[in-house]
């Protein structure tokens, strides 16, 4: 019998691995529906769906390894990071999916959420006021008009698998939908700024770096309290709080 490994678990969802099968348990059926739909539409490698019985989705393991994780070391050659950039560009150039995704929140809604979160971070003593104020100013550059793209919505490096210099699959599509392409690029390079040039070389078009930096700040500001409340540590070396400090 293969052992059961907990990949990630919190009050909203959990992912377990049993041998070469991943079992995703999600309290929100809409997220599973969105994930299955996005994987069927995405023009990049995705895991094979083995079976589905709400609230569980079973998918096959992918060949290769991830490029790393936030707060940890990274792997892969510059060519592997460039291949990831090329895969992201292919996704962004694909026909739009039918629904908005995590990266598709309106400027007004996102700005209001960001202001409320910044106030909460300071009021509750989670972060120093000067750190929050500086990053709120940096984040402003992300609040601009954008052309919708097919976005993943949670494109952490731990969600992209490579074998050699080939992308073998991208996982965790529950936040996918129409959105801002630069949100995906910023999420993928969050905490790993040294690989940004390789990713953009593969992506193959000019990018406004100020907007990438803005999304690093914005995403980190919005994540800190949620991570603490769900048992994660945004203060760990290389994680969200260090990303915020790097903008000072």
mmCIF file of C-alpha atoms in Angstrom:
data_model
loop_
_atom_site.group_PDB
_atom_site.id
_atom_site.type_symbol
_atom_site.label_atom_id
_atom_site.label_comp_id
_atom_site.label_asym_id
_atom_site.label_seq_id
_atom_site.Cartn_x
_atom_site.Cartn_y
_atom_site.Cartn_z
ATOM 1 C CA UNK A 1 0.000 0.000 0.000
ATOM 2 C CA UNK A 2 1.391 3.399 -0.974
ATOM 3 C CA UNK A 3 1.511 5.886 1.857
ATOM 4 C CA UNK A 4 -0.825 8.856 1.860
ATOM 5 C CA UNK A 5 1.087 12.133 1.646
ATOM 6 C CA UNK A 6 -0.585 15.446 2.493
ATOM 7 C CA UNK A 7 0.565 17.897 -0.172
ATOM 8 C CA UNK A 8 -1.396 20.883 1.138
ATOM 9 C CA UNK A 9 -4.319 21.177 3.518
ATOM 10 C CA UNK A 10 -6.362 23.965 5.065
ATOM 11 C CA UNK A 11 -9.996 24.644 5.899
ATOM 12 C CA UNK A 12 -11.045 25.243 2.273
ATOM 13 C CA UNK A 13 -9.341 22.399 0.421
ATOM 14 C CA UNK A 14 -6.786 19.616 0.671
ATOM 15 C CA UNK A 15 -4.595 17.727 -1.787
ATOM 16 C CA UNK A 16 -3.363 14.211 -1.014
ATOM 17 C CA UNK A 17 -0.940 12.024 -2.947
ATOM 18 C CA UNK A 18 -1.273 8.251 -3.035
ATOM 19 C CA UNK A 19 1.365 6.727 -5.298
ATOM 20 C CA UNK A 20 0.959 8.328 -8.719
ATOM 21 C CA UNK A 21 -2.507 9.708 -7.993
ATOM 22 C CA UNK A 22 -3.380 13.112 -6.530
ATOM 23 C CA UNK A 23 -6.716 13.469 -4.751
ATOM 24 C CA UNK A 24 -8.050 17.009 -4.524
ATOM 25 C CA UNK A 25 -10.813 17.577 -1.981
ATOM 26 C CA UNK A 26 -12.538 20.944 -2.258
ATOM 27 C CA UNK A 27 -15.465 22.300 -0.252
ATOM 28 C CA UNK A 28 -16.385 24.608 -3.141
ATOM 29 C CA UNK A 29 -17.783 22.623 -6.079
ATOM 30 C CA UNK A 30 -17.484 25.685 -8.328
ATOM 31 C CA UNK A 31 -13.678 25.644 -7.973
ATOM 32 C CA UNK A 32 -13.514 22.018 -9.123
ATOM 33 C CA UNK A 33 -15.849 22.808 -12.022
ATOM 34 C CA UNK A 34 -13.648 25.739 -13.040
ATOM 35 C CA UNK A 35 -10.509 23.610 -12.787
ATOM 36 C CA UNK A 36 -11.855 20.826 -14.991
ATOM 37 C CA UNK A 37 -13.129 23.326 -17.544
ATOM 38 C CA UNK A 38 -9.834 25.241 -17.657
ATOM 39 C CA UNK A 39 -7.740 22.090 -18.104
ATOM 40 C CA UNK A 40 -9.939 21.049 -21.028
ATOM 41 C CA UNK A 41 -9.381 24.408 -22.740
ATOM 42 C CA UNK A 42 -5.747 25.223 -21.918
ATOM 43 C CA UNK A 43 -3.319 24.715 -24.861
ATOM 44 C CA UNK A 44 -0.514 23.582 -22.523
ATOM 45 C CA UNK A 45 0.168 20.211 -20.871
ATOM 46 C CA UNK A 46 -2.143 19.491 -17.916
ATOM 47 C CA UNK A 47 -2.636 16.430 -15.685
ATOM 48 C CA UNK A 48 -4.830 13.563 -16.841
ATOM 49 C CA UNK A 49 -8.149 13.485 -14.988
ATOM 50 C CA UNK A 50 -8.623 9.906 -13.735
ATOM 51 C CA UNK A 51 -12.039 10.276 -12.159
ATOM 52 C CA UNK A 52 -14.269 12.789 -10.477
ATOM 53 C CA UNK A 53 -16.741 12.241 -7.657
ATOM 54 C CA UNK A 54 -17.592 15.463 -5.809
ATOM 55 C CA UNK A 55 -16.030 16.721 -3.650
ATOM 56 C CA UNK A 56 -12.995 14.725 -4.903
ATOM 57 C CA UNK A 57 -11.054 15.094 -8.149
ATOM 58 C CA UNK A 58 -8.416 12.452 -8.958
ATOM 59 C CA UNK A 59 -5.599 13.368 -11.333
ATOM 60 C CA UNK A 60 -2.465 11.555 -12.472
ATOM 61 C CA UNK A 61 1.001 12.652 -11.387
ATOM 62 C CA UNK A 62 3.096 14.526 -13.926
ATOM 63 C CA UNK A 63 6.513 13.570 -15.251
ATOM 64 C CA UNK A 64 9.415 15.661 -13.969
ATOM 65 C CA UNK A 65 9.747 18.047 -11.044
ATOM 66 C CA UNK A 66 8.708 21.577 -10.208
ATOM 67 C CA UNK A 67 11.064 24.506 -10.596
ATOM 68 C CA UNK A 68 10.936 25.089 -6.851
ATOM 69 C CA UNK A 69 8.690 26.840 -4.373
ATOM 70 C CA UNK A 70 8.378 30.234 -2.733
ATOM 71 C CA UNK A 71 10.872 30.525 0.107
ATOM 72 C CA UNK A 72 12.931 27.575 -1.120
ATOM 73 C CA UNK A 73 15.705 26.894 -3.621
ATOM 74 C CA UNK A 74 14.942 26.775 -7.318
ATOM 75 C CA UNK A 75 16.009 24.194 -9.869
ATOM 76 C CA UNK A 76 16.175 24.102 -13.615
ATOM 77 C CA UNK A 77 18.427 25.616 -16.232
ATOM 78 C CA UNK A 78 17.840 29.044 -17.792
ATOM 79 C CA UNK A 79 16.414 27.115 -20.763
ATOM 80 C CA UNK A 80 13.876 25.418 -18.483
ATOM 81 C CA UNK A 81 12.742 28.773 -17.104
ATOM 82 C CA UNK A 82 12.529 30.121 -20.655
ATOM 83 C CA UNK A 83 10.448 27.088 -21.651
ATOM 84 C CA UNK A 84 8.087 27.925 -18.816
ATOM 85 C CA UNK A 85 7.857 31.485 -20.130
ATOM 86 C CA UNK A 86 7.027 30.178 -23.598
ATOM 87 C CA UNK A 87 4.288 27.924 -22.175
ATOM 88 C CA UNK A 88 2.803 30.857 -20.265
ATOM 89 C CA UNK A 89 2.783 32.949 -23.457
ATOM 90 C CA UNK A 90 0.999 30.113 -25.302
ATOM 91 C CA UNK A 91 -1.659 30.082 -22.600
ATOM 92 C CA UNK A 92 -2.090 33.855 -22.693
ATOM 93 C CA UNK A 93 -2.466 33.832 -26.490
ATOM 94 C CA UNK A 94 -5.199 31.161 -26.428
ATOM 95 C CA UNK A 95 -8.900 31.911 -27.005
ATOM 96 C CA UNK A 96 -10.499 33.342 -23.876
ATOM 97 C CA UNK A 97 -12.269 30.969 -21.487
ATOM 98 C CA UNK A 98 -15.912 31.792 -20.718
ATOM 99 C CA UNK A 99 -15.524 33.154 -17.196
ATOM 100 C CA UNK A 100 -13.330 35.649 -15.324
ATOM 101 C CA UNK A 101 -10.613 34.221 -13.104
ATOM 102 C CA UNK A 102 -8.647 35.245 -10.035
ATOM 103 C CA UNK A 103 -6.481 37.493 -12.208
ATOM 104 C CA UNK A 104 -9.572 39.160 -13.673
ATOM 105 C CA UNK A 105 -10.849 41.252 -10.788
ATOM 106 C CA UNK A 106 -11.819 44.789 -11.784
ATOM 107 C CA UNK A 107 -9.535 47.712 -11.013
ATOM 108 C CA UNK A 108 -12.094 49.239 -8.649
ATOM 109 C CA UNK A 109 -12.765 45.989 -6.784
ATOM 110 C CA UNK A 110 -9.078 45.177 -6.485
ATOM 111 C CA UNK A 111 -8.198 48.677 -5.298
ATOM 112 C CA UNK A 112 -10.911 48.586 -2.643
ATOM 113 C CA UNK A 113 -9.773 45.144 -1.464
ATOM 114 C CA UNK A 114 -6.163 46.301 -1.331
ATOM 115 C CA UNK A 115 -6.979 49.437 0.681
ATOM 116 C CA UNK A 116 -9.020 47.439 3.181
ATOM 117 C CA UNK A 117 -6.309 44.820 3.541
ATOM 118 C CA UNK A 118 -3.560 47.417 4.038
ATOM 119 C CA UNK A 119 -5.606 49.069 6.778
ATOM 120 C CA UNK A 120 -6.167 45.687 8.457
ATOM 121 C CA UNK A 121 -2.480 44.756 8.308
ATOM 122 C CA UNK A 122 -1.519 47.965 10.115
ATOM 123 C CA UNK A 123 -4.443 48.121 12.542
ATOM 124 C CA UNK A 124 -3.888 44.543 13.680
ATOM 125 C CA UNK A 125 -0.132 44.975 13.976
ATOM 126 C CA UNK A 126 0.711 42.326 11.404
ATOM 127 C CA UNK A 127 3.096 44.560 9.441
ATOM 128 C CA UNK A 128 4.781 47.950 10.081
ATOM 129 C CA UNK A 129 2.949 50.941 8.644
ATOM 130 C CA UNK A 130 5.944 52.131 6.580
ATOM 131 C CA UNK A 131 6.311 48.711 4.933
ATOM 132 C CA UNK A 132 2.617 48.623 4.033
ATOM 133 C CA UNK A 133 2.554 52.244 2.815
ATOM 134 C CA UNK A 134 5.604 51.812 0.579
ATOM 135 C CA UNK A 135 4.269 48.636 -1.017
ATOM 136 C CA UNK A 136 0.781 50.099 -1.428
ATOM 137 C CA UNK A 137 2.405 52.864 -3.490
ATOM 138 C CA UNK A 138 4.340 50.317 -5.570
ATOM 139 C CA UNK A 139 1.177 48.241 -6.051
ATOM 140 C CA UNK A 140 -0.692 51.161 -7.587
ATOM 141 C CA UNK A 141 0.971 50.537 -10.962
ATOM 142 C CA UNK A 142 -0.917 47.224 -11.294
ATOM 143 C CA UNK A 143 -4.263 49.034 -11.119
ATOM 144 C CA UNK A 144 -4.464 50.019 -14.762
ATOM 145 C CA UNK A 145 -6.486 48.974 -17.819
ATOM 146 C CA UNK A 146 -5.474 45.613 -19.288
ATOM 147 C CA UNK A 147 -6.502 43.398 -22.183
ATOM 148 C CA UNK A 148 -8.021 40.085 -20.990
ATOM 149 C CA UNK A 149 -5.965 36.922 -21.529
ATOM 150 C CA UNK A 150 -6.453 33.253 -20.683
ATOM 151 C CA UNK A 151 -4.810 33.241 -17.239
ATOM 152 C CA UNK A 152 -4.000 30.482 -14.775
ATOM 153 C CA UNK A 153 -4.654 32.711 -11.767
ATOM 154 C CA UNK A 154 -2.365 30.912 -9.285
ATOM 155 C CA UNK A 155 0.765 30.254 -11.325
ATOM 156 C CA UNK A 156 3.223 29.582 -8.511
ATOM 157 C CA UNK A 157 6.445 27.859 -9.587
ATOM 158 C CA UNK A 158 5.326 24.839 -7.550
ATOM 159 C CA UNK A 159 2.504 24.405 -10.075
ATOM 160 C CA UNK A 160 4.765 24.075 -13.148
ATOM 161 C CA UNK A 161 6.547 20.769 -13.849
ATOM 162 C CA UNK A 162 9.550 20.383 -16.123
ATOM 163 C CA UNK A 163 11.686 17.488 -17.315
ATOM 164 C CA UNK A 164 15.015 18.730 -18.601
ATOM 165 C CA UNK A 165 14.130 21.826 -20.599
ATOM 166 C CA UNK A 166 10.563 20.700 -21.386
ATOM 167 C CA UNK A 167 7.400 21.772 -19.573
ATOM 168 C CA UNK A 168 5.542 18.545 -18.813
ATOM 169 C CA UNK A 169 2.493 20.000 -17.139
ATOM 170 C CA UNK A 170 0.818 22.761 -15.157
ATOM 171 C CA UNK A 171 -1.449 21.942 -12.204
ATOM 172 C CA UNK A 172 -4.053 23.634 -9.963
ATOM 173 C CA UNK A 173 -6.357 25.471 -12.372
ATOM 174 C CA UNK A 174 -9.183 26.349 -9.958
ATOM 175 C CA UNK A 175 -8.461 30.113 -10.225
ATOM 176 C CA UNK A 176 -8.172 30.128 -14.041
ATOM 177 C CA UNK A 177 -10.145 32.374 -16.363
ATOM 178 C CA UNK A 178 -10.002 35.712 -18.125
ATOM 179 C CA UNK A 179 -7.507 38.044 -16.469
ATOM 180 C CA UNK A 180 -4.393 40.194 -16.534
ATOM 181 C CA UNK A 181 -1.493 38.308 -18.128
ATOM 182 C CA UNK A 182 1.085 40.159 -16.022
ATOM 183 C CA UNK A 183 -0.549 38.779 -12.860
ATOM 184 C CA UNK A 184 0.486 35.281 -13.985
ATOM 185 C CA UNK A 185 4.040 36.345 -14.826
ATOM 186 C CA UNK A 186 4.420 38.118 -11.488
ATOM 187 C CA UNK A 187 3.019 35.159 -9.554
ATOM 188 C CA UNK A 188 5.399 32.778 -11.320
ATOM 189 C CA UNK A 189 8.476 34.877 -10.508
ATOM 190 C CA UNK A 190 7.401 36.008 -7.014
ATOM 191 C CA UNK A 191 10.385 35.679 -4.683
ATOM 192 C CA UNK A 192 12.626 34.514 -7.546
ATOM 193 C CA UNK A 193 13.450 37.794 -9.239
ATOM 194 C CA UNK A 194 16.736 36.413 -10.573
ATOM 195 C CA UNK A 195 14.854 34.166 -13.019
ATOM 196 C CA UNK A 196 12.623 36.909 -14.425
ATOM 197 C CA UNK A 197 14.889 37.629 -17.418
ATOM 198 C CA UNK A 198 14.905 33.922 -18.397
ATOM 199 C CA UNK A 199 11.122 33.718 -18.153
ATOM 200 C CA UNK A 200 10.649 36.865 -20.231
ATOM 201 C CA UNK A 201 13.129 35.598 -22.835
ATOM 202 C CA UNK A 202 10.848 32.608 -23.349
ATOM 203 C CA UNK A 203 7.708 34.721 -23.155
ATOM 204 C CA UNK A 204 9.011 36.710 -26.073
ATOM 205 C CA UNK A 205 7.472 40.156 -25.796
ATOM 206 C CA UNK A 206 8.210 43.422 -24.027
ATOM 207 C CA UNK A 207 6.778 43.592 -20.514
ATOM 208 C CA UNK A 208 6.303 46.615 -18.249
ATOM 209 C CA UNK A 209 8.564 45.683 -15.331
ATOM 210 C CA UNK A 210 6.977 48.305 -13.094
ATOM 211 C CA UNK A 211 3.708 46.379 -13.352
ATOM 212 C CA UNK A 212 5.448 43.091 -12.508
ATOM 213 C CA UNK A 213 6.965 44.730 -9.424
ATOM 214 C CA UNK A 214 3.557 46.170 -8.570
ATOM 215 C CA UNK A 215 1.925 42.753 -8.709
ATOM 216 C CA UNK A 216 4.649 41.330 -6.461
ATOM 217 C CA UNK A 217 3.724 43.924 -3.848
ATOM 218 C CA UNK A 218 -0.026 43.670 -4.399
ATOM 219 C CA UNK A 219 -0.205 39.885 -4.277
ATOM 220 C CA UNK A 220 1.974 39.781 -1.156
ATOM 221 C CA UNK A 221 -0.070 42.426 0.670
ATOM 222 C CA UNK A 222 -3.288 40.535 -0.041
ATOM 223 C CA UNK A 223 -1.804 37.176 0.975
ATOM 224 C CA UNK A 224 -0.230 37.850 4.380
ATOM 225 C CA UNK A 225 -3.324 37.731 6.588
ATOM 226 C CA UNK A 226 -4.909 34.825 4.672
ATOM 227 C CA UNK A 227 -1.728 32.772 4.993
ATOM 228 C CA UNK A 228 -1.501 33.380 8.746
ATOM 229 C CA UNK A 229 -5.170 32.485 9.255
ATOM 230 C CA UNK A 230 -4.748 29.241 7.292
ATOM 231 C CA UNK A 231 -1.645 27.996 9.069
ATOM 232 C CA UNK A 232 1.084 29.175 6.692
ATOM 233 C CA UNK A 233 4.037 31.451 7.455
ATOM 234 C CA UNK A 234 4.469 34.495 5.189
ATOM 235 C CA UNK A 235 7.369 35.606 7.436
ATOM 236 C CA UNK A 236 9.510 32.583 6.465
ATOM 237 C CA UNK A 237 12.738 33.479 4.626
ATOM 238 C CA UNK A 238 12.108 34.319 0.981
ATOM 239 C CA UNK A 239 8.328 34.433 1.352
ATOM 240 C CA UNK A 240 5.774 37.231 1.094
ATOM 241 C CA UNK A 241 7.068 39.531 3.836
ATOM 242 C CA UNK A 242 10.608 39.341 2.449
ATOM 243 C CA UNK A 243 9.169 40.188 -0.985
ATOM 244 C CA UNK A 244 7.572 43.279 0.562
ATOM 245 C CA UNK A 245 10.802 44.253 2.289
ATOM 246 C CA UNK A 246 12.698 43.994 -1.002
ATOM 247 C CA UNK A 247 10.555 46.824 -2.393
ATOM 248 C CA UNK A 248 11.698 49.256 0.322
#
